[in-house]
mmCIF file of C-alpha atoms in Angstrom:
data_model
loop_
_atom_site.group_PDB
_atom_site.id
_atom_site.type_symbol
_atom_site.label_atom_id
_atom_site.label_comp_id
_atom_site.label_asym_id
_atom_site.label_seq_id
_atom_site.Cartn_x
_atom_site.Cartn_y
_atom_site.Cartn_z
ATOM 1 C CA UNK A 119 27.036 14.645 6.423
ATOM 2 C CA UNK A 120 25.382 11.331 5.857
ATOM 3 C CA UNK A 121 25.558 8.612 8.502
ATOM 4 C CA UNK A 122 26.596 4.891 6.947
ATOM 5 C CA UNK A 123 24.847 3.119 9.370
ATOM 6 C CA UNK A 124 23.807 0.168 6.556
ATOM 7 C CA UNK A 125 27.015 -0.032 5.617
ATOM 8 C CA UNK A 126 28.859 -0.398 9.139
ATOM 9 C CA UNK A 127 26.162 -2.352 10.732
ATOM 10 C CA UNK A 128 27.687 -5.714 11.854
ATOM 11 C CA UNK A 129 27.086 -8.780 9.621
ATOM 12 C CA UNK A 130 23.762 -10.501 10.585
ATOM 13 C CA UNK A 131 22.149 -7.173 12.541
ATOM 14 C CA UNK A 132 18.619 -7.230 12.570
ATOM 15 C CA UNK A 133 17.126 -4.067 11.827
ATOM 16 C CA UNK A 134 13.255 -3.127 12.481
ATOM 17 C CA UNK A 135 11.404 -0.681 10.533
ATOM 18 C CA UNK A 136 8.372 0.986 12.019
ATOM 19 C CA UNK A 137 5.376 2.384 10.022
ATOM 20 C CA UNK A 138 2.197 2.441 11.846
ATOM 21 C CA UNK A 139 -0.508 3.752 8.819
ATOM 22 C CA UNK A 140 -2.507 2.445 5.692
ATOM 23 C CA UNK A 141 -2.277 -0.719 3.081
ATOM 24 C CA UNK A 142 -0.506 1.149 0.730
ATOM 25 C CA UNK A 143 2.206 2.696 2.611
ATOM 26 C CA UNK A 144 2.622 -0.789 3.858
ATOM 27 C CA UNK A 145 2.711 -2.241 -0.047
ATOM 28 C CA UNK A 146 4.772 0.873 -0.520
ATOM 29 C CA UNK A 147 7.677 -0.118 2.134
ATOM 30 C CA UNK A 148 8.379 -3.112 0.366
ATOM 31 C CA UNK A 149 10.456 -1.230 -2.676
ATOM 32 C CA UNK A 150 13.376 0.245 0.042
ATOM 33 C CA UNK A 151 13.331 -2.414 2.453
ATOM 34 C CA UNK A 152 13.471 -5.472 -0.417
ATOM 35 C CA UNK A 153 16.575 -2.802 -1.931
ATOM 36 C CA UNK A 154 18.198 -2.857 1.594
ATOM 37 C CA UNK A 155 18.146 -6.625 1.580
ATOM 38 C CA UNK A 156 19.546 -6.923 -1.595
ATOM 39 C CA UNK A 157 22.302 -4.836 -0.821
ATOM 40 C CA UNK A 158 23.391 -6.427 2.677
ATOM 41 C CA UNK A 159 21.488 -9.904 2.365
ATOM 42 C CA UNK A 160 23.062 -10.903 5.669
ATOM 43 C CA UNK A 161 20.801 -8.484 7.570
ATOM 44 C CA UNK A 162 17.701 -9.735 9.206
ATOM 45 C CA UNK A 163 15.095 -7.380 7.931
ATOM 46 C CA UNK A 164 11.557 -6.909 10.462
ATOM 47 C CA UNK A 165 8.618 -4.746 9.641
ATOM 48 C CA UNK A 166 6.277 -3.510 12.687
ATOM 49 C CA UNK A 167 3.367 -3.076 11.121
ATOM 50 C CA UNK A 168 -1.000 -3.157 12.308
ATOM 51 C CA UNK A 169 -1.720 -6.713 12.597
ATOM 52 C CA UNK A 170 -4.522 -6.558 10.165
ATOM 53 C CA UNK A 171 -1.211 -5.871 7.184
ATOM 54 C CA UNK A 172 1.419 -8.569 8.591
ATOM 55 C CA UNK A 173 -0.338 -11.302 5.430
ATOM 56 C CA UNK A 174 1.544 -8.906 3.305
ATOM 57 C CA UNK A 175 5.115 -10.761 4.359
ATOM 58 C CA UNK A 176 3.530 -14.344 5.103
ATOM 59 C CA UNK A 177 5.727 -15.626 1.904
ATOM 60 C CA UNK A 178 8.074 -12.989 1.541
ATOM 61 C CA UNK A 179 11.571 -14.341 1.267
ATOM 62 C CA UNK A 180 13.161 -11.325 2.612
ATOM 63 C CA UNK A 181 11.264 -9.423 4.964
ATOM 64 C CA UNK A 182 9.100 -10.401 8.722
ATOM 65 C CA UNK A 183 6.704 -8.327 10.090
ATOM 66 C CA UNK A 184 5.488 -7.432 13.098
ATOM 67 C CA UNK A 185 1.962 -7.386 14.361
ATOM 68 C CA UNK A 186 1.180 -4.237 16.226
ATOM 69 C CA UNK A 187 -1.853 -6.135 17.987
ATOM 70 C CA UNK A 188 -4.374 -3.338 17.834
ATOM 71 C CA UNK A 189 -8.031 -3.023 15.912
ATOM 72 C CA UNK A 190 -6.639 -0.803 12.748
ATOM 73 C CA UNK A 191 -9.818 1.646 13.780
ATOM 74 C CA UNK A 192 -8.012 1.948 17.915
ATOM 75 C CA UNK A 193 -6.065 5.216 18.208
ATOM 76 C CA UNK A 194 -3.844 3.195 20.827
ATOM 77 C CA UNK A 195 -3.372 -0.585 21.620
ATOM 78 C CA UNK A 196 -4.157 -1.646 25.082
ATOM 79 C CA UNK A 197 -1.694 -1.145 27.609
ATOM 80 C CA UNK A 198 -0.947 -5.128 27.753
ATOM 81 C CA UNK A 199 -0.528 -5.460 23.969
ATOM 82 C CA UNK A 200 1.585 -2.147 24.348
ATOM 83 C CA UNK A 201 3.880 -4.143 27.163
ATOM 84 C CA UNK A 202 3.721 -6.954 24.954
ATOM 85 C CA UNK A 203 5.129 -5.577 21.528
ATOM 86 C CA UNK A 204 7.805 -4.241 23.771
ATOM 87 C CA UNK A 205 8.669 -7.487 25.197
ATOM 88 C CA UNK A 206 8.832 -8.872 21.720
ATOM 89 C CA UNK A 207 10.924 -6.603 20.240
ATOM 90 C CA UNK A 208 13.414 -6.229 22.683
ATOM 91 C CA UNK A 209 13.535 -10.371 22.697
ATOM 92 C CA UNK A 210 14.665 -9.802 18.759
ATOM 93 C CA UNK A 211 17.494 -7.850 20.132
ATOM 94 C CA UNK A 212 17.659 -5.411 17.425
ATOM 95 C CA UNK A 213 21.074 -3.318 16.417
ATOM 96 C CA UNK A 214 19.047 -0.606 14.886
ATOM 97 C CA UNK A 215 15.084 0.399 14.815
ATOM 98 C CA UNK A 216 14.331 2.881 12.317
ATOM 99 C CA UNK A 217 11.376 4.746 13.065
ATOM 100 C CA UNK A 218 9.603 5.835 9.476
ATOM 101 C CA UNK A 219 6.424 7.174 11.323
ATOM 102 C CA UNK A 220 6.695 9.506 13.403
ATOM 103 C CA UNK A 221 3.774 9.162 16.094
ATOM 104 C CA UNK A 222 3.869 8.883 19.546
ATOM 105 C CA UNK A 223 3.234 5.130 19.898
ATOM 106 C CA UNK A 224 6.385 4.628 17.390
ATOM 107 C CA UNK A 225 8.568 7.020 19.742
ATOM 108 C CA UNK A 226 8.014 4.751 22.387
ATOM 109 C CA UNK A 227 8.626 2.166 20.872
ATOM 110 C CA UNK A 228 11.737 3.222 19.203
ATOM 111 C CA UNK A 229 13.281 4.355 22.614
ATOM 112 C CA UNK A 230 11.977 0.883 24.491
ATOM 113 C CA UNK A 231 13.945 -1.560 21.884
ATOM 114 C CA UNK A 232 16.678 -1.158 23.199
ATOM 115 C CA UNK A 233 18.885 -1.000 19.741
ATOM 116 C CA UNK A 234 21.657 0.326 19.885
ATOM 117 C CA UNK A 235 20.900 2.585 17.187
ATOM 118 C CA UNK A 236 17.647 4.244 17.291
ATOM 119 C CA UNK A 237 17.005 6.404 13.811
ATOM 120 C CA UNK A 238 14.057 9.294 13.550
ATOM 121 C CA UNK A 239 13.652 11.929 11.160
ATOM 122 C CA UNK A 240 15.027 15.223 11.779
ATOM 123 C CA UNK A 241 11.880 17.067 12.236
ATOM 124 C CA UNK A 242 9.860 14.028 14.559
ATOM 125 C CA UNK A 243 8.378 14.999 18.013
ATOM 126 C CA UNK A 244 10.023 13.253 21.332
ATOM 127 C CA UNK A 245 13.187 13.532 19.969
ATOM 128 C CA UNK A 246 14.041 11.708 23.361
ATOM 129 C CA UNK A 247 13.375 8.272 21.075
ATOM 130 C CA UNK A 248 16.389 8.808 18.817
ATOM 131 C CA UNK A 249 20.194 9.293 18.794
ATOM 132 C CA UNK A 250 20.563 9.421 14.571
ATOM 133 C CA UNK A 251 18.423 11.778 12.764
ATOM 134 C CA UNK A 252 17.764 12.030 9.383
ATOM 135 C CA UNK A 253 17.457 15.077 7.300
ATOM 136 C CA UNK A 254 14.716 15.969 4.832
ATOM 137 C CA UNK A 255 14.744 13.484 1.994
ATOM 138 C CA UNK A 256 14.410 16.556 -0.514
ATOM 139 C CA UNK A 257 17.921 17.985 1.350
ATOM 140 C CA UNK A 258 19.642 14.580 0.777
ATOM 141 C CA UNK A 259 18.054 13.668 -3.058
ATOM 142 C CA UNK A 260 18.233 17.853 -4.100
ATOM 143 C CA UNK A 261 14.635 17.481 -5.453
ATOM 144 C CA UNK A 262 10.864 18.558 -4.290
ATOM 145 C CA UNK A 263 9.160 16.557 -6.459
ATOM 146 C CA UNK A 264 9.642 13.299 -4.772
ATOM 147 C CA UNK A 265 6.769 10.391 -4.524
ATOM 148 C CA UNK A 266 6.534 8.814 -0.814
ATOM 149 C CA UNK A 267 8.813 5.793 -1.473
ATOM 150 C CA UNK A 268 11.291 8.488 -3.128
ATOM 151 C CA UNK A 269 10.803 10.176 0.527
ATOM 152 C CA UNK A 270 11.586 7.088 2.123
ATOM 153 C CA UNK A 271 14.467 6.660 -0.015
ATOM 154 C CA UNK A 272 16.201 9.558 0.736
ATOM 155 C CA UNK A 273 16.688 7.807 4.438
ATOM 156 C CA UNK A 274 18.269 4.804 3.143
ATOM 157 C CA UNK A 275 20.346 7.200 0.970
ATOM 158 C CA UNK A 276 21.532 9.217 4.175
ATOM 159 C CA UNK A 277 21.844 6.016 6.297
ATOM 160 C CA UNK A 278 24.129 4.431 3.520
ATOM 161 C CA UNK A 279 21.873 2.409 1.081
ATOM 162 C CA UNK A 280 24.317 2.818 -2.433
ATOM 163 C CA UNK A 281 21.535 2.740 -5.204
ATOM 164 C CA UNK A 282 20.750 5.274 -7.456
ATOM 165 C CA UNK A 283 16.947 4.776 -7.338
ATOM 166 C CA UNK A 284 14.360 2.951 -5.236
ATOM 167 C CA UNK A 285 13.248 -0.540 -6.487
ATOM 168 C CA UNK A 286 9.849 -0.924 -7.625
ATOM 169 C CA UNK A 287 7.418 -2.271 -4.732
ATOM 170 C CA UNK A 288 6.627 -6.537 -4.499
ATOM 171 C CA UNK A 289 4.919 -8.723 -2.970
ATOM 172 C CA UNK A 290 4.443 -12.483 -2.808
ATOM 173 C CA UNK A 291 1.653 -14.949 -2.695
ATOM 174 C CA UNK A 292 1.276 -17.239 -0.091
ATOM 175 C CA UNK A 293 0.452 -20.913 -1.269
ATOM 176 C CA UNK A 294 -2.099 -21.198 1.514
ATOM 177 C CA UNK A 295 -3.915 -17.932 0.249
ATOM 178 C CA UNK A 296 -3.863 -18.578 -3.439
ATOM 179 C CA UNK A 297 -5.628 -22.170 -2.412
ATOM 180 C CA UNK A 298 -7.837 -20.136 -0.343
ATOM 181 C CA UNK A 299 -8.613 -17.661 -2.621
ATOM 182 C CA UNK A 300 -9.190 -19.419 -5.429
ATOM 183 C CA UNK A 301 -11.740 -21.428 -3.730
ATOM 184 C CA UNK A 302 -13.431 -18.145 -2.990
ATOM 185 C CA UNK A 303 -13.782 -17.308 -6.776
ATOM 186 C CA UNK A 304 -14.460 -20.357 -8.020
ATOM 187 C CA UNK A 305 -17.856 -20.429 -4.947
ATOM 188 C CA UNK A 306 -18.709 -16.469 -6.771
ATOM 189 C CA UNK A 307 -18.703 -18.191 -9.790
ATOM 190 C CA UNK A 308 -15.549 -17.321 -11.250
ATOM 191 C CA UNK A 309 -14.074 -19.924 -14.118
ATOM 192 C CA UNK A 310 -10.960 -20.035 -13.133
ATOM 193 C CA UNK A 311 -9.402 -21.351 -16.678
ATOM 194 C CA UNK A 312 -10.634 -17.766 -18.112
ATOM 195 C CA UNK A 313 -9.731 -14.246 -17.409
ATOM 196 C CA UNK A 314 -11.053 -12.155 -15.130
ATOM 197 C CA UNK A 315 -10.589 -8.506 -14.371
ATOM 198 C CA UNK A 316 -10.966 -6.855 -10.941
ATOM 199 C CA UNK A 317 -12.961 -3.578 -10.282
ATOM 200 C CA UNK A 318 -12.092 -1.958 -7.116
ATOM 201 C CA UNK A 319 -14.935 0.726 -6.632
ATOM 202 C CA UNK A 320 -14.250 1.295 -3.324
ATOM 203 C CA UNK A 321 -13.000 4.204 -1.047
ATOM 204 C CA UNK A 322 -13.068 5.230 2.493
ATOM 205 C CA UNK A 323 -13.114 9.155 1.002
ATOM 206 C CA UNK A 324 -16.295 9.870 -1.312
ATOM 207 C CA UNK A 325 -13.810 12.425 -2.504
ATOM 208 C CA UNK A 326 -11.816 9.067 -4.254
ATOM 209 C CA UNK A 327 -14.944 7.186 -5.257
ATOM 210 C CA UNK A 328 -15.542 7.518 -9.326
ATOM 211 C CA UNK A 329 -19.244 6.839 -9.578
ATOM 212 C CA UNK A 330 -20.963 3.269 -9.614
ATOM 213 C CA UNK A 331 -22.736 3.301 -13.082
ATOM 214 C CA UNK A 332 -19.341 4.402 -14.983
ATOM 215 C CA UNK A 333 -18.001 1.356 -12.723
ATOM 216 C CA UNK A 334 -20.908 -0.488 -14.539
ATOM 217 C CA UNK A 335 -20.364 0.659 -17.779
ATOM 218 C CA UNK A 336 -16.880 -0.427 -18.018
ATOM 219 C CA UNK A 337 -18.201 -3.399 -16.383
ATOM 220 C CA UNK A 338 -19.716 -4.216 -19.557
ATOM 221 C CA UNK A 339 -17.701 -3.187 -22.113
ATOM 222 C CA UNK A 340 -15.477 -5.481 -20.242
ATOM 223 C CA UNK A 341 -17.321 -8.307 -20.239
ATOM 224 C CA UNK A 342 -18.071 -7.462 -24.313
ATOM 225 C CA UNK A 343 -14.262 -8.538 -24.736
ATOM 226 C CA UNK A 344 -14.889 -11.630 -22.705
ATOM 227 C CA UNK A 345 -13.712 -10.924 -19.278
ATOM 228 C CA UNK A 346 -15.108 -12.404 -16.147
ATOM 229 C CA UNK A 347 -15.645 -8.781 -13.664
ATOM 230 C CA UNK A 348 -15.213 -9.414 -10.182
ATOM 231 C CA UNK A 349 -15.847 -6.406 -7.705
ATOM 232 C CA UNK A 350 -13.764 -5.877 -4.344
ATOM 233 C CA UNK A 351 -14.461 -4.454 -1.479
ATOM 234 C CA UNK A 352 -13.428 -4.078 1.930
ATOM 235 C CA UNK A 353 -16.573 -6.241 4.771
ATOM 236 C CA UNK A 354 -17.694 -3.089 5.948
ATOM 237 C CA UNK A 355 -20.963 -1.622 6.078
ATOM 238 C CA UNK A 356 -20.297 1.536 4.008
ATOM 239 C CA UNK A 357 -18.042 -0.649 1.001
ATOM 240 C CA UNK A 358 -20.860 -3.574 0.363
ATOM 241 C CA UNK A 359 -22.808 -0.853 -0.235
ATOM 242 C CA UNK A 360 -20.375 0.574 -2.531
ATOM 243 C CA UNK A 361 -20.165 -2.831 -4.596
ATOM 244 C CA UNK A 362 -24.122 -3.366 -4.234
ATOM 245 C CA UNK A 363 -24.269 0.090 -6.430
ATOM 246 C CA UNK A 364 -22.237 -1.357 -8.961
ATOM 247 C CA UNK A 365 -23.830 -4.176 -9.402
ATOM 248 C CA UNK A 366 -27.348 -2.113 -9.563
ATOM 249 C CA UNK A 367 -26.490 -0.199 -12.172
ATOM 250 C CA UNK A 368 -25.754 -3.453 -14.674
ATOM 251 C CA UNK A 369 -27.510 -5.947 -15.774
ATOM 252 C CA UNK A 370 -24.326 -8.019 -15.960
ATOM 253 C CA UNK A 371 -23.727 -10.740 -13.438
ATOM 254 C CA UNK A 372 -20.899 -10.006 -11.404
ATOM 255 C CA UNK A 373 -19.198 -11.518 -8.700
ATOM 256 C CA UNK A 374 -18.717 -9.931 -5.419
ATOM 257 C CA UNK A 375 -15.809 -10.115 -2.837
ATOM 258 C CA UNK A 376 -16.198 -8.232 -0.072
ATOM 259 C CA UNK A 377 -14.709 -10.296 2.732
ATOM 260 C CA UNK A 378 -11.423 -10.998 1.980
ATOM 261 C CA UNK A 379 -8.182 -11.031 4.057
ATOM 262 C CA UNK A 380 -5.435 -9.117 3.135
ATOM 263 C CA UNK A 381 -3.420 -12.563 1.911
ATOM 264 C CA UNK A 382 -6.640 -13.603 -0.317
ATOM 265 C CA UNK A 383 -7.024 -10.337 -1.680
ATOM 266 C CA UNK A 384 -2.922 -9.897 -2.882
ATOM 267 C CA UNK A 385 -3.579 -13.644 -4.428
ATOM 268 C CA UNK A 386 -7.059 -13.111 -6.558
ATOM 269 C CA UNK A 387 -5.360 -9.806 -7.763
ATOM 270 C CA UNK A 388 -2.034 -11.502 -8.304
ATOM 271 C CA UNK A 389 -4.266 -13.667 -10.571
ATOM 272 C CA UNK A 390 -6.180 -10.847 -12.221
ATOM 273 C CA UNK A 391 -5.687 -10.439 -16.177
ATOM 274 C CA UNK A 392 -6.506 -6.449 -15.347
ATOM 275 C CA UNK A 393 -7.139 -4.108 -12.110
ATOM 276 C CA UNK A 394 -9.226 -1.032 -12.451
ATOM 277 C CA UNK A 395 -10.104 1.007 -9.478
ATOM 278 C CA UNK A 396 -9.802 4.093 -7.067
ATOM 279 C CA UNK A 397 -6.791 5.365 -5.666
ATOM 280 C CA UNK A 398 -6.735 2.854 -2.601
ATOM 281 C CA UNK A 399 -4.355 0.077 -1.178
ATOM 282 C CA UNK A 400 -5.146 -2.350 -3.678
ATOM 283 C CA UNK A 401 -4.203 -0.453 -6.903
ATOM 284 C CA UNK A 402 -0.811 -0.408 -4.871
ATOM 285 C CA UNK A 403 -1.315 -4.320 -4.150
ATOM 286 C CA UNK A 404 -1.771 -4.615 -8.048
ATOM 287 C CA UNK A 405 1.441 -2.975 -9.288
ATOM 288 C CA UNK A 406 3.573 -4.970 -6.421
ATOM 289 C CA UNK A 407 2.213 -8.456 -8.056
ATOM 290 C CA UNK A 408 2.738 -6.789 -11.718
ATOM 291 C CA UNK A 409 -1.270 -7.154 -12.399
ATOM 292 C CA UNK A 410 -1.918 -4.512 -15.600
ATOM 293 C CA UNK A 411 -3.291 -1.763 -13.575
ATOM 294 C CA UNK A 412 -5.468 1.527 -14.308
ATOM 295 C CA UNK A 413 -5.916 3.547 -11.287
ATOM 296 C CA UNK A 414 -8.384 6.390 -11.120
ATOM 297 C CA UNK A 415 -7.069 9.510 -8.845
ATOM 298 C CA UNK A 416 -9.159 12.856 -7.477
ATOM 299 C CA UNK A 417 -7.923 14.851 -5.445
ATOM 300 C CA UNK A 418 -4.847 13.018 -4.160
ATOM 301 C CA UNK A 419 -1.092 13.946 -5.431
ATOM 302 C CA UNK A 420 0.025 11.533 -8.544
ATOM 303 C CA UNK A 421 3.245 12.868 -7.567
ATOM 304 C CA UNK A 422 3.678 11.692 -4.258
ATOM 305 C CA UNK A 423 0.947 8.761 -4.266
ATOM 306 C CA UNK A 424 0.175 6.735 -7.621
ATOM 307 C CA UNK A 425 1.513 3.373 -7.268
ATOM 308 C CA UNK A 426 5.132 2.944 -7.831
ATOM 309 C CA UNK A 427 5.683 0.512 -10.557
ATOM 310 C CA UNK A 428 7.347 0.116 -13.849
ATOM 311 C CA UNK A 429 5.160 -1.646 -15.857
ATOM 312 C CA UNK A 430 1.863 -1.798 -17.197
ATOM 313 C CA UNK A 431 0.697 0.737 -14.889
ATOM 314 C CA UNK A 432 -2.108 3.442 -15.889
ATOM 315 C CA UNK A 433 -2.807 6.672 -13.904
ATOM 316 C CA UNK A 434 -6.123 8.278 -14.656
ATOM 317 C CA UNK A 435 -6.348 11.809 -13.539
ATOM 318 C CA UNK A 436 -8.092 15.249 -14.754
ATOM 319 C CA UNK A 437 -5.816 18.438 -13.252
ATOM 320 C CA UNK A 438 -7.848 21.334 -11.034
ATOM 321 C CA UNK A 439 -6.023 23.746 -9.035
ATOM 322 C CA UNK A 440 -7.637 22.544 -5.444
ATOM 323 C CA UNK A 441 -5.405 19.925 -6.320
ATOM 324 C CA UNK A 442 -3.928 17.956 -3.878
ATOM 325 C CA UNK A 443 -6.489 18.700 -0.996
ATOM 326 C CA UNK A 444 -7.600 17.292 2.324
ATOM 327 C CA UNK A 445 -9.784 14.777 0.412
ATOM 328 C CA UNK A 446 -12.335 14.755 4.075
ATOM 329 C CA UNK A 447 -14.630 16.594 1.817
ATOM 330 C CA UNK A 448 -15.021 18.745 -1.231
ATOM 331 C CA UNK A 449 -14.811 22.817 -0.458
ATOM 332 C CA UNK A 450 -14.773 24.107 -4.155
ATOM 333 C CA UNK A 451 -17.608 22.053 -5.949
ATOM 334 C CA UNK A 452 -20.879 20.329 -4.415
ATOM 335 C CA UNK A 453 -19.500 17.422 -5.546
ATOM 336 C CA UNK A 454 -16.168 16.243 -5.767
ATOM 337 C CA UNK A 455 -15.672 17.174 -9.522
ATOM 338 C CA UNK A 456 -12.065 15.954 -9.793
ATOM 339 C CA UNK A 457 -13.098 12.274 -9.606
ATOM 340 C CA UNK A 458 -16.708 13.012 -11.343
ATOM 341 C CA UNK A 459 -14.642 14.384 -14.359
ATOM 342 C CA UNK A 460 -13.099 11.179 -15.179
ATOM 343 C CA UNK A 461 -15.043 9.594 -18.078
ATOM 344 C CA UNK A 462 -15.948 6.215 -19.554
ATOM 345 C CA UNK A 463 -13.934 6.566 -22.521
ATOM 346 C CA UNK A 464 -10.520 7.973 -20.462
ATOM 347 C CA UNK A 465 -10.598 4.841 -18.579
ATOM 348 C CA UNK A 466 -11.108 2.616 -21.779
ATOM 349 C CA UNK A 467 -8.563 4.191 -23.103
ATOM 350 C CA UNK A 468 -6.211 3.170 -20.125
ATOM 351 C CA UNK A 469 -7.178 -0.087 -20.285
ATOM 352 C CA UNK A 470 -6.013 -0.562 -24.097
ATOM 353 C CA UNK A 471 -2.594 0.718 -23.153
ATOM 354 C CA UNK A 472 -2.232 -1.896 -20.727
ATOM 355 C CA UNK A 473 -3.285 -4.645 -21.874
#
């Protein structure tokens, strides 16, 4: 039996969400909690999220986040920013904390609150944390199938949300960042009264990365059609490197952004006439600011992980049957052959749908 817990929650509660893990599941959120607000506006909707994600909600109208205050490379915050995210939250004096993630550190956290109500999923660890537990999402929505924000949705189903479907992710520019941000493209060289398009080459998992000359190539044939190419990139080591192959394998000037914060990164791709890149956080970034997207996937699940949007959205993908795998490294092939497989003219093909 479900549990209405949205819909008997007093007017005004303020409800915190936990989810302690990547950009995209934190783009990703956005779709249930934004459909929660919509449906009891009166609530007072919080996030906790790592501090290096809380730009996300800077000019979000309906949500707050959080800052878990914590490197996002530390396995555990220091014991004094661990005191003080509990002293914060507890000062919010939240009626219910709904724990989405799972881990230890949210357990705590959960059972520390002090909310009344104190929601986990059926199958969590330290089941000491909760007193409402939710059942599998493919119990309460009868399906298997279901992407991670149809996962999600199956607990605001159970805890009383009313909608038939999940809304498709947002997110909103902050004034501050778009200044910012265009003053960053315009210093790379960027005309900013033509379009550009983004390339996000990109990935933390070689498994995800398609390779840099094809990343040139449609580079090019880009820039044939009279886009400006701009390349992202995360400021680490391992990702400049990533962009610096791209731009090796071209002789096409292009400009490079590799050290962007979150905030300036949502508002050049909010600005973006097209997005092209790996599976990653900012293909999900793209399809919450409605950029025209084409997203290249290896050996993640489309299913449960392309980028939930309903528009102008195209997933790239070639099927093997070591697919979905552990993505740490490739056991079947010397190379990740998923990924490799993708070619020039699949992507150009995505592109003309979308645009």
């Amino acid at each position: 039996m479900s549990q209405p817990l949205f819909q008997l929650l007093p007017k005004s509660s303020r409800v915190l969400f936990i989810r302690l893990r990547n950009l995209g599941e934190a783009v990703l959120d956005t779709a249930n909690l934004r459909a929660l607000k919509h449906y009891r506006p009166d609530l007072h909707i919080t996030t906790l999220v790592e501090a290096i994600y809380t730009d996300l909600y800077e000019a979000d109208p309906d949500l707050e986040a959080i800052p878990l205050t914590r490197s996002h490379r530390e396995k555990r915050s220091s014991l004094r920013s661990r005191f003080d995210i509990i002293h914060t939250i507890r000062q919010k004096k939240f009626s219910a904390v709904v724990n989405l993630h799972g881990g230890p550190t949210s357990a705590q956290l959960t059972f520390l609150s002090g909310a009344k109500h104190r929601v986990g999923a059926a199958h969590f660890r330290n089941g000491y944390a909760y007193n409402l537990r939710v059942p599998p999402s493919e119990d309460v929505l009868g399906r298997s199938d279901l992407h991670s924000v149809e996962s999600q949705f199956g607990w605001f189903k159970w805890l009383g949300l009313p909608q038939e479907k999940p809304a498709p992710t947002r997110l909103f520019v902050a004034p501050s960042k778009r200044e910012t941000a265009r003053a960053r493209l315009s210093a790379a060289g960027v005309d900013l009264d033509s379009p550009y398009a983004i390339l996000a080459p990109t990935n933390e998992f070689y498994t995800k990365r398609w390779l840099p000359e094809r990343y040139a190539a449609i580079a090019e044939i880009l820039a044939g059609r009279g886009f400006q190419i701009v390349l992202t990139g995360a400021p680490t080591e391992e990702q400049i490197a990533q962009v610096e192959a791209v731009q090796a394998a071209t002789s096409q000037k292009l400009a490079k952004l590799t050290s962007l914060n979150i905030g300036e990164l949502v508002a050049i791709i909010a600005e973006a006439a097209l997005f092209v890149g790996n599976d990653s956080g900012p293909a999900h970034i793209a399809a919450a600011v409605k950029t025209p997207l084409v997203v290249l996937f290896g050996p993640a699940s489309a299913v449960r992980w392309r980028p939930w949007s309903d528009r102008n959205t195209e997933l790239v993908q070639n099927y093997f049957s070591c697919n979905p795998c552990s993505m740490y490294t490739c056991t079947e092939f010397s190379e990740p052959e998923c990924i490799r497989s993708i070619t020039i003219e699949q992507v150009v093909k995505a592109i003309d749908k979308v645009l």
